Tab-separated table of C-alpha atoms in Angstrom:
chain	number	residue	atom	x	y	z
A	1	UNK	CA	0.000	0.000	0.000
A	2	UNK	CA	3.044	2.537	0.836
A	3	UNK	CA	4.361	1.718	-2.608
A	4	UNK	CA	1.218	2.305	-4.377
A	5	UNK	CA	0.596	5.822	-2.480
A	6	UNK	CA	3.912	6.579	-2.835
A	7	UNK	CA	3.488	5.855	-7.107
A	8	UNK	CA	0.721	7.904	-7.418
A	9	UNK	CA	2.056	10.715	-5.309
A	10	UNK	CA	5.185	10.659	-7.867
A	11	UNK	CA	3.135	10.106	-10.694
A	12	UNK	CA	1.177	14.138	-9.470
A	13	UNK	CA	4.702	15.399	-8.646
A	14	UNK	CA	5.972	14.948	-11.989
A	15	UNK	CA	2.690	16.019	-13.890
A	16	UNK	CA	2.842	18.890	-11.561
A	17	UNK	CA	6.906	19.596	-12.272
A	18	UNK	CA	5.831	19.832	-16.265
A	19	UNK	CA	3.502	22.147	-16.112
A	20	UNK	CA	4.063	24.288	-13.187
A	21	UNK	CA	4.778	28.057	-13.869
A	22	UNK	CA	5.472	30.175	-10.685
A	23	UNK	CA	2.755	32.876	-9.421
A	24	UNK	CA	1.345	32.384	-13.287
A	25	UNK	CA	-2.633	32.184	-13.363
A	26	UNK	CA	-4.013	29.939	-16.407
A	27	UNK	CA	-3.084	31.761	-19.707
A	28	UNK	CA	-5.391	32.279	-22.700
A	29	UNK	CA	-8.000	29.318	-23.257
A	30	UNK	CA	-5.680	27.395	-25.907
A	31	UNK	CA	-7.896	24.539	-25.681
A	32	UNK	CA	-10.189	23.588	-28.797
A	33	UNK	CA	-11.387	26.420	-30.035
A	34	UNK	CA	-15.128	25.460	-29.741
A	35	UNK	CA	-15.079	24.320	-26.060
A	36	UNK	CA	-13.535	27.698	-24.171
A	37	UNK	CA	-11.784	25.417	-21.832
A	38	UNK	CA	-7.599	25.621	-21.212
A	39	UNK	CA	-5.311	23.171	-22.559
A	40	UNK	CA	-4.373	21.397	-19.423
A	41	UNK	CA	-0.854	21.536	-20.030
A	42	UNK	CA	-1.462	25.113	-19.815
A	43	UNK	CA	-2.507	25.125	-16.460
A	44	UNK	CA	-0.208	25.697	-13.809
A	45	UNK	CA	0.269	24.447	-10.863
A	46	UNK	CA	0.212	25.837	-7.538
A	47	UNK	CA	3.604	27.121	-5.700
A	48	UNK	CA	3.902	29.066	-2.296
A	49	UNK	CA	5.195	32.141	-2.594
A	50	UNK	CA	8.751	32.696	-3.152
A	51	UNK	CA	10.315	33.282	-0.005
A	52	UNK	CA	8.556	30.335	1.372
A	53	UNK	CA	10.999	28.374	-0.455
A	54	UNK	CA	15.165	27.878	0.381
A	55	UNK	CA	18.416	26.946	-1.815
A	56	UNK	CA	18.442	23.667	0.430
A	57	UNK	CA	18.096	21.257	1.193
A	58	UNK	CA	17.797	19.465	-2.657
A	59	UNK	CA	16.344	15.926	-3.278
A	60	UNK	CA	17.573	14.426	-6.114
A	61	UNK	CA	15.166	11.030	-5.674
A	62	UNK	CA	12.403	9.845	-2.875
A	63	UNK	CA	15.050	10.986	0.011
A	64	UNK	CA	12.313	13.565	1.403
A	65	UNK	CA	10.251	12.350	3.921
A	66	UNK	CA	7.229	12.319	2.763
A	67	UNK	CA	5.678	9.368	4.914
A	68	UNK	CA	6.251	12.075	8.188
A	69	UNK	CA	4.797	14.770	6.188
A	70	UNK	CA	1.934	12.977	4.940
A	71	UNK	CA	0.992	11.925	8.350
A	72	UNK	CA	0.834	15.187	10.235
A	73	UNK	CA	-1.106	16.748	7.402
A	74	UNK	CA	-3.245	14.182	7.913
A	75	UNK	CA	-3.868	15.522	11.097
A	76	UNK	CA	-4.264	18.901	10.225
A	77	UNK	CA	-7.885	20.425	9.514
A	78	UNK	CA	-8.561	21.209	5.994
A	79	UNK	CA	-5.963	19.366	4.941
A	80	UNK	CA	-6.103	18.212	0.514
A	81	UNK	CA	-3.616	16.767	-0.832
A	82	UNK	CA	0.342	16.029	-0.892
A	83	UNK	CA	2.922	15.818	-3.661
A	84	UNK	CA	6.609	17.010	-4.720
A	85	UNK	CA	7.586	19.927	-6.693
A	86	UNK	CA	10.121	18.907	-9.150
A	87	UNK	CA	10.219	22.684	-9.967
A	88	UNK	CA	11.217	23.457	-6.316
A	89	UNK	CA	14.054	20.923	-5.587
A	90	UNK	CA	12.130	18.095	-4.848
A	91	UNK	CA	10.532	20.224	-1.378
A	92	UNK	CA	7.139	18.660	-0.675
A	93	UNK	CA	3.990	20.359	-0.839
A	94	UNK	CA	0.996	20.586	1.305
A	95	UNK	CA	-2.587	21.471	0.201
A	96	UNK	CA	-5.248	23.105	2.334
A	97	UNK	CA	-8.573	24.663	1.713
A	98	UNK	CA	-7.838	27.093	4.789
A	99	UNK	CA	-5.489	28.606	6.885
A	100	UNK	CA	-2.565	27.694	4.758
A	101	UNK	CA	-0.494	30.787	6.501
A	102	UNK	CA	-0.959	28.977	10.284
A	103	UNK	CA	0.140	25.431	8.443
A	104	UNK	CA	3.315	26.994	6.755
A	105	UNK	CA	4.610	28.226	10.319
A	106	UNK	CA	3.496	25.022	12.289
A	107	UNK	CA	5.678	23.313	9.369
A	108	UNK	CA	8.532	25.591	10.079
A	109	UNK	CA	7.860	23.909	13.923
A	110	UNK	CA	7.282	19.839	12.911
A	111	UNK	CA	10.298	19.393	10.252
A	112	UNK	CA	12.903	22.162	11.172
A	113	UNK	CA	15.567	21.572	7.798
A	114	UNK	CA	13.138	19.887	5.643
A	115	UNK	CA	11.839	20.965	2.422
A	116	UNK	CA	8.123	21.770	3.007
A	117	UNK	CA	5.589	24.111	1.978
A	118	UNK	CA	2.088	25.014	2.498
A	119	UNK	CA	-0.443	26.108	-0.108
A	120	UNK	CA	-4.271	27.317	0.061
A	121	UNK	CA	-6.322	26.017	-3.261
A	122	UNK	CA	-9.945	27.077	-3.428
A	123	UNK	CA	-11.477	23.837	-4.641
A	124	UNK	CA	-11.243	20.835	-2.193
A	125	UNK	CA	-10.488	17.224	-3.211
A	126	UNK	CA	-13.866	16.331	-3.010
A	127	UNK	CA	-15.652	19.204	-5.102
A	128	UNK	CA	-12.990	18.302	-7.592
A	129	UNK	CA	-14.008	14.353	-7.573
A	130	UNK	CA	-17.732	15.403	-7.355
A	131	UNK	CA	-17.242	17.714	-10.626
A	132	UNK	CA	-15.173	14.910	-11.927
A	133	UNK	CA	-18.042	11.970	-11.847
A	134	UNK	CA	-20.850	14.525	-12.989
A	135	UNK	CA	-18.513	15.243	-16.124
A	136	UNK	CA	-17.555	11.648	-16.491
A	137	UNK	CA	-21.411	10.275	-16.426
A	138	UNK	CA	-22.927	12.956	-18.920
A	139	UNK	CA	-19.723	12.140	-21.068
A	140	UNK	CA	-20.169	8.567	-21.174
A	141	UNK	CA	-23.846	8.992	-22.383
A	142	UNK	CA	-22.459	10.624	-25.512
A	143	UNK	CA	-18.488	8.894	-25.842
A	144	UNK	CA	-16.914	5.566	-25.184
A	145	UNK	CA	-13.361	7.340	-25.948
A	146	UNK	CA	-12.643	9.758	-22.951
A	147	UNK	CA	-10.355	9.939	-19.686
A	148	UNK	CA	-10.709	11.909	-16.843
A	149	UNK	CA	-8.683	12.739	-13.464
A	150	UNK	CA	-8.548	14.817	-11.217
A	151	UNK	CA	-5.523	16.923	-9.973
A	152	UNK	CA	-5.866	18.785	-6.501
A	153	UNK	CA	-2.014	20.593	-7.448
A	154	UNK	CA	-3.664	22.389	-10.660
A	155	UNK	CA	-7.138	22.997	-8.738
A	156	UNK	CA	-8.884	21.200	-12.093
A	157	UNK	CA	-10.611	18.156	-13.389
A	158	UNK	CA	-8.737	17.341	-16.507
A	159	UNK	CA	-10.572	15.786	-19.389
A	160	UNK	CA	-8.645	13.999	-22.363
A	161	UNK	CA	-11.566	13.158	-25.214
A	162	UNK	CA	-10.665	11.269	-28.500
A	163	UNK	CA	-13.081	13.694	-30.516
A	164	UNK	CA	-14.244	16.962	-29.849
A	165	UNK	CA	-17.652	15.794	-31.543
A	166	UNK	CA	-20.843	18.089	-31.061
A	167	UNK	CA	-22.498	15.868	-28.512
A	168	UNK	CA	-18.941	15.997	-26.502
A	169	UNK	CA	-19.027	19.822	-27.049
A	170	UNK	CA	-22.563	19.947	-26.009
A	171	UNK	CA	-21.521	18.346	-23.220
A	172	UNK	CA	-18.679	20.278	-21.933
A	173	UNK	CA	-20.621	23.474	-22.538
A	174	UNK	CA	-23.239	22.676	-19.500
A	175	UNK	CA	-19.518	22.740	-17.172
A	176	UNK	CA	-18.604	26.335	-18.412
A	177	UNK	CA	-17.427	28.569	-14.950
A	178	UNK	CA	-16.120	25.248	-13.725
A	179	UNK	CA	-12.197	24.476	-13.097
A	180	UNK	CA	-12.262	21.917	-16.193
A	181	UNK	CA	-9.338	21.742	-18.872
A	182	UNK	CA	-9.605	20.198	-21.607
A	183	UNK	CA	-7.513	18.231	-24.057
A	184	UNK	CA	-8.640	16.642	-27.704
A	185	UNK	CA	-6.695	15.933	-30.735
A	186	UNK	CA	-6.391	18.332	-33.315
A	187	UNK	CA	-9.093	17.407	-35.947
A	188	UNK	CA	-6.624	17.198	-39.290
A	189	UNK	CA	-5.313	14.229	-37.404
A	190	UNK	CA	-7.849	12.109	-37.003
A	191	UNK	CA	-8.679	9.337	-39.174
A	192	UNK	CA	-11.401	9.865	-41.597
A	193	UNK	CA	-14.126	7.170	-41.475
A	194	UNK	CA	-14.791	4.532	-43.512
A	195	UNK	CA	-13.829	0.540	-44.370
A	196	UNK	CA	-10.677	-0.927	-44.329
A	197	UNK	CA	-9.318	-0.073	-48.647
A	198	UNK	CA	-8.754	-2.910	-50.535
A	199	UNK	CA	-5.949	-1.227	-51.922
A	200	UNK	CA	-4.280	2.078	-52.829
A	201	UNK	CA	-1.785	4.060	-54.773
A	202	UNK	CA	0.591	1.092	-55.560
A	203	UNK	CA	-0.684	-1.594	-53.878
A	204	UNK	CA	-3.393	-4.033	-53.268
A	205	UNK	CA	-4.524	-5.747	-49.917
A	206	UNK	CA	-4.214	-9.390	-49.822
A	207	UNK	CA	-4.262	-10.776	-46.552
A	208	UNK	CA	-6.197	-8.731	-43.658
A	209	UNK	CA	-6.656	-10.716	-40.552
A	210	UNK	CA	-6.619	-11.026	-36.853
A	211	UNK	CA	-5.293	-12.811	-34.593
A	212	UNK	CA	-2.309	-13.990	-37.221
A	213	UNK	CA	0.935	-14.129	-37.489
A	214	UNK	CA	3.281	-12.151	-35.303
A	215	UNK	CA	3.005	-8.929	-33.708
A	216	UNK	CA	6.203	-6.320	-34.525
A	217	UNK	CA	7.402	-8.448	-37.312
A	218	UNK	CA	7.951	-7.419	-41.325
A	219	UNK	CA	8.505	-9.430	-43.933
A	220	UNK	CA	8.951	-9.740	-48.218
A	221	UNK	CA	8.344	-12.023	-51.018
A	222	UNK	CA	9.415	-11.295	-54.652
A	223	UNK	CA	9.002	-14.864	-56.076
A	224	UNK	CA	6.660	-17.917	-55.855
A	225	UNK	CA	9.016	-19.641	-53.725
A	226	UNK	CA	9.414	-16.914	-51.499
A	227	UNK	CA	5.851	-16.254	-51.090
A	228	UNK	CA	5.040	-19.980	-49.890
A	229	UNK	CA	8.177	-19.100	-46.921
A	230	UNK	CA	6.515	-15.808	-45.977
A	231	UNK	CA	2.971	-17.416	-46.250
A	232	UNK	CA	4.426	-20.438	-43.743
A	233	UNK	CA	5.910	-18.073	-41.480
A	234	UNK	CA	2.515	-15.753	-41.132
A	235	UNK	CA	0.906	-18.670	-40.751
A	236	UNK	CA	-2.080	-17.977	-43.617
A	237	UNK	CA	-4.297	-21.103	-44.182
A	238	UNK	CA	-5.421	-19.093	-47.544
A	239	UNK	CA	-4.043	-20.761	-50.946
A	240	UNK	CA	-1.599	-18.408	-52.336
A	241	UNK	CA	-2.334	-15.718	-54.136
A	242	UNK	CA	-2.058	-14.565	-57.827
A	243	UNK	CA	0.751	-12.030	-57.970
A	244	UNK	CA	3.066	-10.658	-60.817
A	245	UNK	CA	5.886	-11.070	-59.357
A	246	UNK	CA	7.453	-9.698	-62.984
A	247	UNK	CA	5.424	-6.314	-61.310
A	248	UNK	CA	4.867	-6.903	-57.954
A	249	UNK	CA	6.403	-7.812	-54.863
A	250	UNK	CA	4.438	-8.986	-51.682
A	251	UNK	CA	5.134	-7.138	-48.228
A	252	UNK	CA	3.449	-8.764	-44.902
A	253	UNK	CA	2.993	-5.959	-42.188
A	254	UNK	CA	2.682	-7.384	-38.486
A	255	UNK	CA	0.857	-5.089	-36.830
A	256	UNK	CA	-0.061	-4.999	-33.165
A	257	UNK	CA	-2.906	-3.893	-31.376
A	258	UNK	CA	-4.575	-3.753	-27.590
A	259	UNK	CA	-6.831	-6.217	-26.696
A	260	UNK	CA	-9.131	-2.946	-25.595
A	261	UNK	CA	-8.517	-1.275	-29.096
A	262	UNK	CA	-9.238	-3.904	-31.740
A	263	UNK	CA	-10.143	-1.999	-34.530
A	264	UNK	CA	-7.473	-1.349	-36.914
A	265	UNK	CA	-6.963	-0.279	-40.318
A	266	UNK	CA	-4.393	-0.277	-43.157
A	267	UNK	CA	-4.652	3.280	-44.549
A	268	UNK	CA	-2.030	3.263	-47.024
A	269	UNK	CA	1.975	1.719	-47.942
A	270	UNK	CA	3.801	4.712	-47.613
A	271	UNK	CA	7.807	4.859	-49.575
A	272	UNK	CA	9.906	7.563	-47.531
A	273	UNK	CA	13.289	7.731	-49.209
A	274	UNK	CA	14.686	3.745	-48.173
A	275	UNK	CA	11.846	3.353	-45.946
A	276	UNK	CA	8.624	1.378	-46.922
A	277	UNK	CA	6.307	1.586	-43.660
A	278	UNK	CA	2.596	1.193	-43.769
A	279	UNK	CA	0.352	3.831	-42.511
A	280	UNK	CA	-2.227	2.095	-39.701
A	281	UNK	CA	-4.810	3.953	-37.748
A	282	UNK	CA	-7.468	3.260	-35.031
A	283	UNK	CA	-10.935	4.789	-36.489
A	284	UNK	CA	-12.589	4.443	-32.937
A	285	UNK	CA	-10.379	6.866	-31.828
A	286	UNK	CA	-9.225	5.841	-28.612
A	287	UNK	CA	-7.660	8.045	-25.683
A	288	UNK	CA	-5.794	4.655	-24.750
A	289	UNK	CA	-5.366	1.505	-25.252
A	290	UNK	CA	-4.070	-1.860	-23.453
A	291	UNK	CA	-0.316	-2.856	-23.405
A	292	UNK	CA	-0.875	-6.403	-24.347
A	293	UNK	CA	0.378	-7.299	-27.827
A	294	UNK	CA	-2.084	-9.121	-30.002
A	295	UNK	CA	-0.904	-9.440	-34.013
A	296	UNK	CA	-2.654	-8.282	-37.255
A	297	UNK	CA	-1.759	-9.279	-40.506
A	298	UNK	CA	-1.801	-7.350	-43.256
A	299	UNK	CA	-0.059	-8.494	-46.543
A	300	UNK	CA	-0.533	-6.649	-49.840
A	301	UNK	CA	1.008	-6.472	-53.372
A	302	UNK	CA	2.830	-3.883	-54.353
A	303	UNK	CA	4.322	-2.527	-57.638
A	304	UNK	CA	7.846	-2.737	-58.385
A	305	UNK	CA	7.853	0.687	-59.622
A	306	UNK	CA	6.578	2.231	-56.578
A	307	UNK	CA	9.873	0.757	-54.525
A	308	UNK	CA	13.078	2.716	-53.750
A	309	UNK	CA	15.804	2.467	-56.021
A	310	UNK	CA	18.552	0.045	-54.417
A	311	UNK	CA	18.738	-0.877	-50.731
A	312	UNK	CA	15.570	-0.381	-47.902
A	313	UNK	CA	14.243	-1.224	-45.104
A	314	UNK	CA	10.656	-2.253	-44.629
A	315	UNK	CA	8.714	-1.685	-40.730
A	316	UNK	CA	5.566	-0.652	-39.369
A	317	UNK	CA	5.747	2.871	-39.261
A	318	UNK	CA	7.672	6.011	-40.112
A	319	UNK	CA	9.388	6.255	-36.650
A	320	UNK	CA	10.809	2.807	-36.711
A	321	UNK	CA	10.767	-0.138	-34.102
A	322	UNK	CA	10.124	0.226	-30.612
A	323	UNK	CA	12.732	-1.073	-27.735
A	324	UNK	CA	12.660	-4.303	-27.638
A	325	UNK	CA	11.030	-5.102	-30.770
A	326	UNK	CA	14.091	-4.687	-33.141
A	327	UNK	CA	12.856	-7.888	-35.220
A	328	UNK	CA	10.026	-5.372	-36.741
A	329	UNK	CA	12.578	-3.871	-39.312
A	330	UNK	CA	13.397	-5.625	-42.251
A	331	UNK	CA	16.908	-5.034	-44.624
A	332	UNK	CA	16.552	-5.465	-48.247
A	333	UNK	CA	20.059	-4.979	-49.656
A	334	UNK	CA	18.789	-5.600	-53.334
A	335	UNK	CA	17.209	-3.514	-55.952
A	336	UNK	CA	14.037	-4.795	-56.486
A	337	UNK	CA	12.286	-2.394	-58.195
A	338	UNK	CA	13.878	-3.554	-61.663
A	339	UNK	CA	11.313	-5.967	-63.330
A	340	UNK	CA	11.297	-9.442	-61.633
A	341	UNK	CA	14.100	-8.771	-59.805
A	342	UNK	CA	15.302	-11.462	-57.106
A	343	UNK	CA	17.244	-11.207	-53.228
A	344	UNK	CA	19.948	-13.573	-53.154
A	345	UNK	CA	20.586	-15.255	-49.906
A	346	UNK	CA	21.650	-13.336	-46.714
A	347	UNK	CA	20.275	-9.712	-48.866
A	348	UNK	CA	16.949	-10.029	-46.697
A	349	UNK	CA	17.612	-10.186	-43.099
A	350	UNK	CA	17.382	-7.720	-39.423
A	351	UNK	CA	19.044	-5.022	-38.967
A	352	UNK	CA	22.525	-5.631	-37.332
A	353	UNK	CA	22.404	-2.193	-36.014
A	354	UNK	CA	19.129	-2.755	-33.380
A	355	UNK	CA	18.644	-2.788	-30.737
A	356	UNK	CA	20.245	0.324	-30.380
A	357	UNK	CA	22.297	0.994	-27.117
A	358	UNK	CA	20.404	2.440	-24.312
A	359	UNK	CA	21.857	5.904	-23.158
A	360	UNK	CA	19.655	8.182	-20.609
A	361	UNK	CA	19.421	11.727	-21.609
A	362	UNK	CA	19.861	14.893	-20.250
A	363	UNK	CA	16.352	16.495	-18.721
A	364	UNK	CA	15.262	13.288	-17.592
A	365	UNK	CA	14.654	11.740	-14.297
A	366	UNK	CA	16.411	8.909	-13.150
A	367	UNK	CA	16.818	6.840	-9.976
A	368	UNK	CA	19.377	7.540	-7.564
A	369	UNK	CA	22.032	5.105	-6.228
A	370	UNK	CA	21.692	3.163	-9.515
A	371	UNK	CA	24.337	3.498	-12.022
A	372	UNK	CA	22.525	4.360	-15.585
A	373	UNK	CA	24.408	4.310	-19.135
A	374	UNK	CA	25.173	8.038	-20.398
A	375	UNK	CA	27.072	8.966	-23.715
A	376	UNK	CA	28.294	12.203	-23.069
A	377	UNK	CA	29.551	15.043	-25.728
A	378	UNK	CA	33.017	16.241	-24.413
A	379	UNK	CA	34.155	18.683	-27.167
A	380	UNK	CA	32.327	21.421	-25.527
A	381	UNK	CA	34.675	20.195	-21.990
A	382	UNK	CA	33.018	17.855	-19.123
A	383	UNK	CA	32.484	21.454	-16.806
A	384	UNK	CA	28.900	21.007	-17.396
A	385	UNK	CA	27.268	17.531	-17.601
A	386	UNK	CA	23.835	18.189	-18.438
A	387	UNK	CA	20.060	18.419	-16.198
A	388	UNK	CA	18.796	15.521	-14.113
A	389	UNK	CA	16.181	15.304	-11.928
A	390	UNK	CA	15.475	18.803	-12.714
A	391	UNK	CA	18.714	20.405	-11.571
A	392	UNK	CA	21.999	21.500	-13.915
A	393	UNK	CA	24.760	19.657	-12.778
A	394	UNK	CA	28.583	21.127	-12.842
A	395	UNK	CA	31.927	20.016	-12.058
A	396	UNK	CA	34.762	22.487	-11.526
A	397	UNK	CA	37.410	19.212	-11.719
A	398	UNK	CA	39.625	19.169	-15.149
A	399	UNK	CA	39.230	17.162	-17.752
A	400	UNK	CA	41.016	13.275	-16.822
A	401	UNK	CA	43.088	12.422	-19.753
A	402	UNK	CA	41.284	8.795	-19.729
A	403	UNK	CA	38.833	10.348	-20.363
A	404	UNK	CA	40.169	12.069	-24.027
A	405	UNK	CA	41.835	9.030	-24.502
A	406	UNK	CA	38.831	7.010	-24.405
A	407	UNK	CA	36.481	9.573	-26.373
A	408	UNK	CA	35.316	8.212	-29.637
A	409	UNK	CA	33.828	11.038	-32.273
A	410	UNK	CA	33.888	13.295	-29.099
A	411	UNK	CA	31.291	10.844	-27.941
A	412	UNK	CA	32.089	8.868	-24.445
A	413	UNK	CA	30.109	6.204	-23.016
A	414	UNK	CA	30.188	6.352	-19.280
A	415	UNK	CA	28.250	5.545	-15.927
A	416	UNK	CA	26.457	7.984	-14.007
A	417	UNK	CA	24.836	7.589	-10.671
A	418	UNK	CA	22.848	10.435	-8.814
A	419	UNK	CA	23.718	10.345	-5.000
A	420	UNK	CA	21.409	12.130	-1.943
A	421	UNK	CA	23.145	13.963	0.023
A	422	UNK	CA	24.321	17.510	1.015
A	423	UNK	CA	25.062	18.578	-1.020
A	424	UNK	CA	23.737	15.466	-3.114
A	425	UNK	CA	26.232	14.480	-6.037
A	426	UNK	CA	27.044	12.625	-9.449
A	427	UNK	CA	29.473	10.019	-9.471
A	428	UNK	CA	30.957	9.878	-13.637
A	429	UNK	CA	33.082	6.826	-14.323
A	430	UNK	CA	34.577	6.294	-18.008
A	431	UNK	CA	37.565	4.526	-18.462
A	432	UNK	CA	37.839	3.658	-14.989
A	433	UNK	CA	38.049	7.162	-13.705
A	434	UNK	CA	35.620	9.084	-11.897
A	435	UNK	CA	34.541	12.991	-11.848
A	436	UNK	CA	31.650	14.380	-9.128
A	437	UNK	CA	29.529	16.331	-10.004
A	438	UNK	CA	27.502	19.099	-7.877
A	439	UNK	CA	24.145	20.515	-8.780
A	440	UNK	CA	24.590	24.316	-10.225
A	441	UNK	CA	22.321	27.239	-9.757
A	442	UNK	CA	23.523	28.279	-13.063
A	443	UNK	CA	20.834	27.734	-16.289
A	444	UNK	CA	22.299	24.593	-18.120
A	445	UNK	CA	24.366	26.123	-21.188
A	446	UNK	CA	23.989	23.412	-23.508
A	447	UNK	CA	26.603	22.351	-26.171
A	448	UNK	CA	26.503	23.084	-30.231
C-alpha cells in the first residue's frame, strides 16, 4: 500500500513539475477552439510564494520524507492533498482549503531543515471528484473514448476526449465557470471514417486478418518460392495468391494492437526515401489503449515501380521499431524495383544495427544510487554535464586524460549515478576514472 501511495504521489509530482509556472494564473483558453476550456498543459500548478521556499536542502530522488509529512497533514484540519515539486528541488507540498499561513509556520515547527511548503487552493479534493463523476457520467452517455482525473495541485478536473464531436461539445458546454481543462486531438489528425481499402496508390490488400501471425514483425516475397516461406511463417491457411511477381512484390505488415482497441486499419503503404512503412490507424479513436500485444496481418502487393531504387528497409511505421522489438525492421540490400528482380541469400535479413544501445538523456529523471548508461559530448569540456532530476549539474574538476583518450567522435560512453546527500552528487566513471559532479544554480548552457 506505501508503494502504491507513494506511485501515485510521484506520478502528481511529476505532472505537476511539467507544467508548473510560478505565481502564473491559467493563460489564454488554448484549448479547442469550440469548447472555451484551457489546454491542461497550460494550467499551472500551484507554488507558495517565493520566499517560502530555500536553496536547500535538494532531493535528487524519494530521500524527502514524505511518509512524516503525509501523516501530520493528515492531522491537520482542511488538509487536501500532498505531492513534490520537481520545480522546487524536490521540497514537498501541502494542500489546504484554509489557513494555509498557520500550516506553513506550524511546518517551520514539525520538520525544522526539511523541504516543506504550504499552499491554500480554493477547490477541495472532493468538489474536484464530485465535478469529476458529474462530467464523467454525462460524457459517457455521448463517448466511449474519454479519460478523466482529477488533480488537486492544478485545482482542475482534466478531461482527455478522442473527438471533440458536437455531442462531446454539447456536453462540456453545460460545465462552463467550472475548473475543467480540456484536451482533444487536433481534428486534421484524425482518421477519416470509412472501411478498411482494398488497396491504394501502388498496392493491393491481400491478406487482412486477426489474430495472425506475429506482432512487430515485417517481412517480403518477390518470387513464388518466397511467397510460400513468408505465407508459412505468417501462418495464412489461404491458398496463395495470384501475384506478378514480374510487377509486384508482396510485403506482410505485423501489426499490433490492444486487446481494448481492436479496430485497426491499413490506410495506405507509404515509400519515404529507403523506408517502406505502412500507414495504420485506429478509427474508434481511442484516448488509450491496453499494453498487451495481439498481431494483425496485413499483406498486400505492391508494384515494383513504386519501390526505392537500391537498398531499404521495410517496418511498421515512419518512426521505426520500438525497444525491444528490433525484429520489426526488415533489410533489403537488393534492388528490387527492376522488373522481376530477385534477393539472393543473406540480402533479406534484421538489422545488425538494433537494438540500439540504451543511453539516458539529459532532462530526464532517473533513480538515484543506480548506475545508468550516459554517452556524453566532451568537445564542448566535461564542466557542465547536463540536467537531471530537474537540476543543472557542474563540475569544476579538469578534464582526466582517460577520459580524451577514451572519447570516440567526441562521444564517451560512461556511468552515471545520482547520489542524496548535502550537497547530493554525481558520481561519472569512463575509463575507470571518476569525476563528481555538484548541482549548479547556473541555467544549463547546452553544447553546439
Amino acid at each position: 500500500m506505501r508503494r502504491a501511495r507513494f506511485s501515485l504521489i510521484m506520478a502528481i509530482a511529476l505532472f505537476a513539475a511539467a507544467c508548473g509556472v510560478e505565481g502564473a494564473s491559467p493563460g489564454p483558453l488554448a484549448g479547442p477552439e469550440s469548447n472555451g476550456f484551457p489546454k491542461c498543459d497550460d494550467v499551472p500548478s500551484l507554488f507558495a510564494q517565493s520566499d517560502s521556499y530555500r536553496d536547500e536542502p535538494l532531493y535528487v530522488g524519494n530521500e524527502m520524507p514524505i511518509d512524516e509529512v503525509l501523516e501530520w497533514a493528515q492531522s491537520q484540519p482542511h488538509y487536501q492533498e500532498i505531492w513534490i515539486d520537481r520545480e522546487h528541488n524536490g521540497w514537498i507540498t501541502v494542500a489546504f482549503t484554509q489557513d494555509a499561513d498557520q500550516r506553513q509556520q506550524d511546518l517551520l515547527v514539525e520538520f525544522p531543515g526539511v523541504g516543506v511548503v504550504a499552499v491554500e487552493v480554493e477547490a477541495s479534493a472532493a468538489e474536484l471528484q464530485d465535478l469529476q463523476s458529474m462530467v464523467s457520467n454525462e460524457l459517457s452517455e455521448v463517448t466511449d473514448s474519454y479519460s478523466i482525473g482529477t488533480f488537486v495541485s492544478q485545482g482542475v478536473v482534466s478531461v482527455t476526449v478522442g473527438e471533440l464531436t458536437p455531442e462531446v461539445e454539447a456536453v462540456l458546454a453545460e460545465f462552463h465557470g467550472e475548473p475543467l481543462c480540456v484536451d482533444a486531438p487536433d481534428p486534421s489528425t484524425l482518421p477519416a471514417p470509412g472501411p478498411q481499402p482494398d488497396g491504394g496508390d501502388g498496392w493491393r490488400l491481400l491478406v487482412d486478418e486477426a489474430p495472425l501471425g506475429e506482432p512487430y514483425r515485417t517481412g517480403i516475397a518477390y518470387d513464388v518460392a518466397s511467397l510460400a516461406a513468408l505465407w508459412t511463417t505468417i501462418g495464412v491457411d489461404d491458398p496463395l495468391p495470384d501475384v506478378d511477381f514480374i510487377n509486384e512484390v508482396v510485403i506482410w505488415f505485423g501489426a499490433v494492437y490492444g486487446s481494448s482497441c481492436p479496430n485497426t486499419r491499413l490506410d495506405d503503404v507509404v515509400v519515404d526515401g529507403s523506408t517502406v512503412h505502412a500507414l495504420i490507424v485506429l478509427p474508434d479513436k481511442p484516448i488509450a489503449c491496453t499494453a498487451d500485444a495481439n498481431p494483425h496481418a496485413y499483406v498486400v502487393a505492391v508494384e515494383r515501380s513504386k519501390l526505392p531504387a537500391g537498398p531499404f528497409v521495410i517496418q511498421l511505421d515512419a518512426e521505426g521499431p520500438p525497444s525491444g522489438a528490433p525484429e520489426e525492421r526488415t533489410v533489403v540490400d537488393a534492388d528490387l524495383s527492376l522488373p522481376g528482380a530477385v534477393a539472393s541469400p543473406g540480402q533479406i535479413g534484421s538489422d545488425p544495427n538494433l537494438p540500439e544501445p540504451y543511453y539516458v538523456q539529459s532532462g530526464q529523471i532517473i533513480e538515484t544510487e543506480f548506475p545508468q548508461p550516459f554517452l556524453f559530448y566532451i568537445h564542448c569540456g566535461i564542466e557542465w554535464l547536463g540536467e537531471f532530476n530537474d537540476l543543472v549539474w557542474r563540475t569544476e574538476a579538469p578534464t582526466p586524460p582517460e577520459w580524451t583518450t577514451s572519447a570516440i567522435d567526441e562521444s564517451l560512453e560512461m556511468q552515471i549515478t545520482i547520489l542524496p546527500g548535502a550537497p547530493p552528487t554525481i558520481e561519472a566513471v569512463a575509463n575507470g576514472v571518476t569525476v563528481i559532479y555538484e548541482p549548479s544554480a547556473d541555467p544549463f548552457p547546452g553544447c553546439d
